[in-house]
XYZ file of C-alpha atoms in Angstrom:
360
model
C 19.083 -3.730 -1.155
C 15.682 -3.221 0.125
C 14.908 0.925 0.680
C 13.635 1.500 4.048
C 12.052 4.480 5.539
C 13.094 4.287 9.429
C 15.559 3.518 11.765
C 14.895 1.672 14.986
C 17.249 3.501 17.707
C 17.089 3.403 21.395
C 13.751 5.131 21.924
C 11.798 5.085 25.536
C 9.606 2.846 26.628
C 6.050 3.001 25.247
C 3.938 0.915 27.157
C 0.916 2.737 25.580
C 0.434 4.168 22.384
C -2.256 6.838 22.758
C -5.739 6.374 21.738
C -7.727 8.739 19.923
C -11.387 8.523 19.947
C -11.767 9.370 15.631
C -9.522 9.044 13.106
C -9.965 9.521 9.656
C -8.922 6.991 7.077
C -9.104 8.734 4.057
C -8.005 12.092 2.558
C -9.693 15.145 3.324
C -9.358 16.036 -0.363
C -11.628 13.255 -2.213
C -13.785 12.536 0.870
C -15.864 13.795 3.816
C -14.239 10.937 5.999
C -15.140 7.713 7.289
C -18.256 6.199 7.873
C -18.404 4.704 11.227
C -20.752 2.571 12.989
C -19.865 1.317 16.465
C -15.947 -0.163 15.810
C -16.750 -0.504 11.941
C -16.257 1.526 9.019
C -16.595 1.664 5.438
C -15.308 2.647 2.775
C -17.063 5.824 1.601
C -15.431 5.770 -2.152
C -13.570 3.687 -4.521
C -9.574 4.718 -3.454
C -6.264 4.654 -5.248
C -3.220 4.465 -4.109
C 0.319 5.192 -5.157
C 2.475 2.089 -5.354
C 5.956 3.181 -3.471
C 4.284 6.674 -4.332
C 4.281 7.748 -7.836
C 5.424 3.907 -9.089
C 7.814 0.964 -8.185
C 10.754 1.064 -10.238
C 10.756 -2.297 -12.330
C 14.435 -1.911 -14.299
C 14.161 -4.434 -16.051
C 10.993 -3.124 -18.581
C 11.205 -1.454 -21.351
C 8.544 0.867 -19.960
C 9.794 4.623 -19.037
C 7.602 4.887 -17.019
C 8.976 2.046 -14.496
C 11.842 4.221 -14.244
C 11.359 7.425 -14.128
C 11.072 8.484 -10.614
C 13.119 6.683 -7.420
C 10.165 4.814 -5.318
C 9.806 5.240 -1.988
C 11.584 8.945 -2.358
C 10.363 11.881 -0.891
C 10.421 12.977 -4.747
C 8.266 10.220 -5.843
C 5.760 10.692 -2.852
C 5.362 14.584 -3.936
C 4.876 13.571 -7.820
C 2.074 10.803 -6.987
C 0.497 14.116 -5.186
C -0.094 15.415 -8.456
C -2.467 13.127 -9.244
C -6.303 13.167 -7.491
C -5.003 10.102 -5.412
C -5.661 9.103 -1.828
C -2.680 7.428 -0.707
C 0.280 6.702 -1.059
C 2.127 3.411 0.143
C 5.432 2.895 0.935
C 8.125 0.220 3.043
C 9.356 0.691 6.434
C 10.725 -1.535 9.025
C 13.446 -0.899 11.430
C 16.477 -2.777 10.778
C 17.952 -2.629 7.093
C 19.170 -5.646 5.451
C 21.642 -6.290 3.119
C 21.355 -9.639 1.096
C 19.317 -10.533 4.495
C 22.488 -11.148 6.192
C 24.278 -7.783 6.841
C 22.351 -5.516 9.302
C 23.054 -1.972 8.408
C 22.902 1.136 10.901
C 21.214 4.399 9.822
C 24.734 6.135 8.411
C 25.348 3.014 6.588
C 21.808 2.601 4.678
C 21.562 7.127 3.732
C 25.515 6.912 2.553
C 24.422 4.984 -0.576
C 22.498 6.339 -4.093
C 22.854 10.218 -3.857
C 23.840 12.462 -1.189
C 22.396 15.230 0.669
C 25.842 17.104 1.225
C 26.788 19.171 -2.153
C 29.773 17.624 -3.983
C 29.611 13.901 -2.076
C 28.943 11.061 -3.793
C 26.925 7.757 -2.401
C 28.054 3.995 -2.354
C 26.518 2.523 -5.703
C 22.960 1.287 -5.397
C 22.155 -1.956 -6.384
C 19.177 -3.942 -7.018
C 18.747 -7.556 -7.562
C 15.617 -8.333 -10.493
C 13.070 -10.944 -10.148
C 15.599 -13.341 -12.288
C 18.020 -12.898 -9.810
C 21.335 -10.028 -11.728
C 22.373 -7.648 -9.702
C 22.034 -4.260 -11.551
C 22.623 -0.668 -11.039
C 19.646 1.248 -9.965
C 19.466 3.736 -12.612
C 16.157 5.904 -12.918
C 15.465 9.222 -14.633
C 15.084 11.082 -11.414
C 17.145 9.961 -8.527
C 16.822 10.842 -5.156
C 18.254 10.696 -1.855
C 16.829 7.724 1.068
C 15.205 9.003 3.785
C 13.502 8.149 6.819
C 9.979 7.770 8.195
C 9.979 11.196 9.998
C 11.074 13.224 7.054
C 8.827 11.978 4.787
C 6.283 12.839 7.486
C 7.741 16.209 7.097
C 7.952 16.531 3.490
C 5.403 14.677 1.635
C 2.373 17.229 0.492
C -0.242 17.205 3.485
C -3.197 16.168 1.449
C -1.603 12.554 0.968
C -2.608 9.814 3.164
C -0.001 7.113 3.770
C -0.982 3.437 3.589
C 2.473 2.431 5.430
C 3.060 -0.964 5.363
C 5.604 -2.572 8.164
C 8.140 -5.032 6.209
C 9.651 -7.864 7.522
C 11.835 -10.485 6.360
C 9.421 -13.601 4.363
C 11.518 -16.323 5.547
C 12.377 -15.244 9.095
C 11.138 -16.473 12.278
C 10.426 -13.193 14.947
C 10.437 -13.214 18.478
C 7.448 -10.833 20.031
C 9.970 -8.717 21.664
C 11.979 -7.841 18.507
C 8.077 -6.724 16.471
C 7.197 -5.519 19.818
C 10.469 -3.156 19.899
C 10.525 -2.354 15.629
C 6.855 -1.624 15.985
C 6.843 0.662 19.081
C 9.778 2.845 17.414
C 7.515 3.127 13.966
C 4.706 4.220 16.032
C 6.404 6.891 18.141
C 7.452 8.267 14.903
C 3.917 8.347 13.689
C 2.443 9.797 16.254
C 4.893 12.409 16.796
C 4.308 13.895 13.117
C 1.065 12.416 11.239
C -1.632 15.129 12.837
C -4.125 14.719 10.931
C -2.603 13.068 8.181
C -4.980 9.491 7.159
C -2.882 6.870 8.109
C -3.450 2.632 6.947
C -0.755 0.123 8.762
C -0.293 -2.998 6.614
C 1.882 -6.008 6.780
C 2.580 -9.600 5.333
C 3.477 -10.382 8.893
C 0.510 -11.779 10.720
C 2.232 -11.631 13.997
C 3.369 -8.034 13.440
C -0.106 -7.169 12.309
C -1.788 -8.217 15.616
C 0.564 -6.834 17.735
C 0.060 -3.224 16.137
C -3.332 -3.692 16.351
C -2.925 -4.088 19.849
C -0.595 -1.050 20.670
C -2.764 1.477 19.479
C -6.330 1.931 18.186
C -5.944 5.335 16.199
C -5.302 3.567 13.063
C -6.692 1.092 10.379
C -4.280 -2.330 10.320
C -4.963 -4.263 7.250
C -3.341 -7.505 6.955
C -1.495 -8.296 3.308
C -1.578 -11.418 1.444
C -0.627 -12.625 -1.615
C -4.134 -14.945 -2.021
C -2.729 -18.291 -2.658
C -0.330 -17.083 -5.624
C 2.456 -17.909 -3.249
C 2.978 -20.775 -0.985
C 4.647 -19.346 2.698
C 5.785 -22.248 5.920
C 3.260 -19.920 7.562
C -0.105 -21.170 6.647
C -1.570 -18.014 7.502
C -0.080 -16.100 4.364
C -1.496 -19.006 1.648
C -5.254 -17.602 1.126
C -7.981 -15.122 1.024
C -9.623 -17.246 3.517
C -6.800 -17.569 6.005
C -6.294 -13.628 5.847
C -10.016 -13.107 6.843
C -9.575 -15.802 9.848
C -6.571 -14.020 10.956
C -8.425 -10.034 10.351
C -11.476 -11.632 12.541
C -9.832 -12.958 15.238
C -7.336 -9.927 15.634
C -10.058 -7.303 15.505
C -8.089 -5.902 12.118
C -10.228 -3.574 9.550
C -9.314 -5.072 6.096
C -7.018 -7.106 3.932
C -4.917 -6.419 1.081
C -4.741 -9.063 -1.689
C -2.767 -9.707 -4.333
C -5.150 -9.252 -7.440
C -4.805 -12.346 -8.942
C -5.687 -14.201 -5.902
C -8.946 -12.241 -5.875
C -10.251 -12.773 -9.556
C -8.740 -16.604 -8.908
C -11.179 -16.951 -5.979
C -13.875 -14.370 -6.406
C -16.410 -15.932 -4.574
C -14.187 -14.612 -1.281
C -15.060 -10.673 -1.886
C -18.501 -11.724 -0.579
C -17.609 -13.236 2.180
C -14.868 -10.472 3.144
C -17.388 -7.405 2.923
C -20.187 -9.858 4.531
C -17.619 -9.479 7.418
C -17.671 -5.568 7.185
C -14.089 -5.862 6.551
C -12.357 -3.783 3.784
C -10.215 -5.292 0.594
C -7.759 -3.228 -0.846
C -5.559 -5.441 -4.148
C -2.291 -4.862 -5.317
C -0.234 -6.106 -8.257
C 0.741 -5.491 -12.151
C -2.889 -5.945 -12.943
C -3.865 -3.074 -11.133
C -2.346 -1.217 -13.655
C -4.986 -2.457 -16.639
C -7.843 -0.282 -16.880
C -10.267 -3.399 -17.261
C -9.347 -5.123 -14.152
C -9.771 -2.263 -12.390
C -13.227 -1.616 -13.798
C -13.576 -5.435 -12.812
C -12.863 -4.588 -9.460
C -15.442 -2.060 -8.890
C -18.181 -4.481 -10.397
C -16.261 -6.902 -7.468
C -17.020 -4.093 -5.170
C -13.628 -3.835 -4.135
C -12.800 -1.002 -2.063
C -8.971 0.471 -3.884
C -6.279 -0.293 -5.571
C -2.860 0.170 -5.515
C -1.024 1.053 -8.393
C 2.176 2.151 -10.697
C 0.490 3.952 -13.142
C -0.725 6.866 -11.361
C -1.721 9.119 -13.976
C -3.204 6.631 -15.807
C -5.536 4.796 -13.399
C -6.677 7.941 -11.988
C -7.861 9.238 -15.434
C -9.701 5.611 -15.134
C -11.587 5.972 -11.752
C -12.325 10.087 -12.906
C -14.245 8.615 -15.836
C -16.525 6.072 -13.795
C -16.897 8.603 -11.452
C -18.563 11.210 -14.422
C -20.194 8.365 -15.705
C -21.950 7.609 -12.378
C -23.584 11.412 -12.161
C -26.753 11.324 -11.975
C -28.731 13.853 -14.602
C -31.984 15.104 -14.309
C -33.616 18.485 -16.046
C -32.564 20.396 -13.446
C -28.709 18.990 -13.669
C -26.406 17.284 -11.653
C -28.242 15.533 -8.494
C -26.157 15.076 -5.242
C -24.340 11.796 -6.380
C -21.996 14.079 -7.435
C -18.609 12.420 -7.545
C -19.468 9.313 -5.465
C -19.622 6.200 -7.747
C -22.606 4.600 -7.634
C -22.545 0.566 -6.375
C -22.521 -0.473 -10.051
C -20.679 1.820 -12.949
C -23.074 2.015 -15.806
C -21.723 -0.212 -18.031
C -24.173 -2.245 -21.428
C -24.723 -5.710 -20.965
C -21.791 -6.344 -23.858
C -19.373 -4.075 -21.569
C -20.143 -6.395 -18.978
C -19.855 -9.723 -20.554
C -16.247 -8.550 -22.013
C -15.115 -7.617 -18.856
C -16.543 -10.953 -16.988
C -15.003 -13.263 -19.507
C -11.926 -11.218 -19.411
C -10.900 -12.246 -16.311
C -9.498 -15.476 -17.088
C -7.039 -14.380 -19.602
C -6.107 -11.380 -17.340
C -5.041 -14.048 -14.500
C -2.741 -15.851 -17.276
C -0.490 -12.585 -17.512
């Protein structure tokens, strides 16, 4: 059972979303905002963000740390906030699905896993693994589902949320079912975020046009998987076919798979040449090296599991970009510099390290 964050109800008609004339895209706490020029903007520093907040849950490791808070919980959202990290990114979409068949309603999808009322007890939650059993969704620290405006109402202010909008892979959408799921999300959002920093994403390319269109306030990046999965929708199957679709939609950025960027590096040039963002995502994100890798790449974030531990990562290339002269620290000061200063033998480990990282 996939864990959603909103329910699509009944809501008004909203014909327009409202515009704002700045936004920022990226916490007040690590940064002094976004650099804009004209309708671009850049990146101002090397971001991480919390996978499904603090972690996903993979049940199947042997790793404690897969398991030890429930993703995309108001719980794990608060824990990730711990951590010096930008964002955090989580699923919502507006119907909930069970085994893709079964729609549920909003009383159905909170009355499993635990419950808010003292002394009630949920349905069983149950998760099917990449190999396909069905097991119980055990984790150390359990928490109640909840919905897009509480965790608007809950999460720690200083957390930016990278929310991506989930839909079904192998379903085909009519405009006025994204157009209604996408309108409800966004009255939601603009209701509560303030000035929270706020990224849309989506594997949908259709869904990530049309919230593009309805509203200009925030970043849309579109997500692919970079060719490590083949889709009936030829738009999902590259890094080149992502940056077609982000040029012709007026999007800011994409969000690749990792392994479909060190597969096809060559692409990162022509993505920023394009003044377009690249966020990555995947188990290698978690692997200190490939994320050093990445800011040789100059890749603009990562997403990750490992909260804690990546963040100790980017805090040490970030002290071992300050700049020292006999007067001490210059005003680099926390910013990474365009290359980390790594020897020649650091960089030809990391460099031929790529191929074996793509085998894993």
């Amino acid at each position: 059972m996939a864990l959603k964050a909103v329910h699509v109800s009944d809501v008004s008609s909203l014909d327009i979303v409202p515009e704002s004339p700045s936004f920022s895209l990226y916490s007040t706490r690590f940064s002094d905002g976004v650099e804009m020029s004209g309708a671009e903007f850049k990146v101002p520093k090397f971001l991480v963000i919390g996978h499904r907040g603090h972690g996903m849950n993979a049940l199947q490791s042997l790793d404690r740390r897969m398991k030890a808070i429930k993703e995309n919980s108001i719980t794990s959202f608060n824990a990730a906030a711990s951590f010096p990290i930008d964002y955090i990114e989580f699923d919502v979409q507006g119907t909930l699905f069970e085994k893709r068949i079964i729609e549920l309603c909003l009383c159905e999808f909170l009355a499993y896993g635990p419950q808010r009322e003292a002394g009630k007890e949920g349905k069983a939650l149950l998760r099917r693994n990449k190999d396909g059993k069905i097991v119980q969704w055990d984790v150390e620290q359990d928490d109640t589902l909840c919905t897009l405006e509480e965790v608007f109402l809950n999460v720690h202010p200083s957390l930016g949320f990278n929310i991506e909008l989930k839909f079904d892979d192998h379903t085909v959408y009519e405009q006025d079912y994204l157009l209604h799921v996408l309108k409800a999300i966004l009255k939601v959002v603009f209701d509560h975020a303030k000035d929270r920093p706020i990224i849309f994403s989506t594997f949908q390319p259709d869904a990530a046009s049309l919230v593009k269109k309805l509203q200009s306030a925030y970043p849309v990046f579109f997500l692919t998987n970079g060719g490590c999965e083949i889709y009936e929708d030829v738009r999902r199957n590259s890094l080149e076919e992502a940056l077609k679709l982000c040029l012709e939609n007026g999007l800011e950025g994409i969000v690749s798979e990792i392994k479909g960027v060190f597969r096809n590096p060559g692409v990162v040039t022509k993505i920023k040449e394009s003044q377009l963002s690249l966020l990555t995502y995947g188990a290698l994100n978690n692997v200190p090296e490939a994320v050093y890798i990445q800011h040789l790449m100059g890749i603009d974030g990562v997403i990750v599991d490992l909260v804690q531990e990546i963040t100790e990562v980017v805090a040490n290339l970030i002290t071992s970009a300050m700049v020292v002269d006999e007067e001490g620290l210059t005003e680099g000061i926390g910013k990474l510099h365009n290359k980390p200063q790594f020897s020649q033998k650091e960089l030809s480990f990391l460099l031929n390290l790529i191929p074996k990282l793509i085998q894993l």
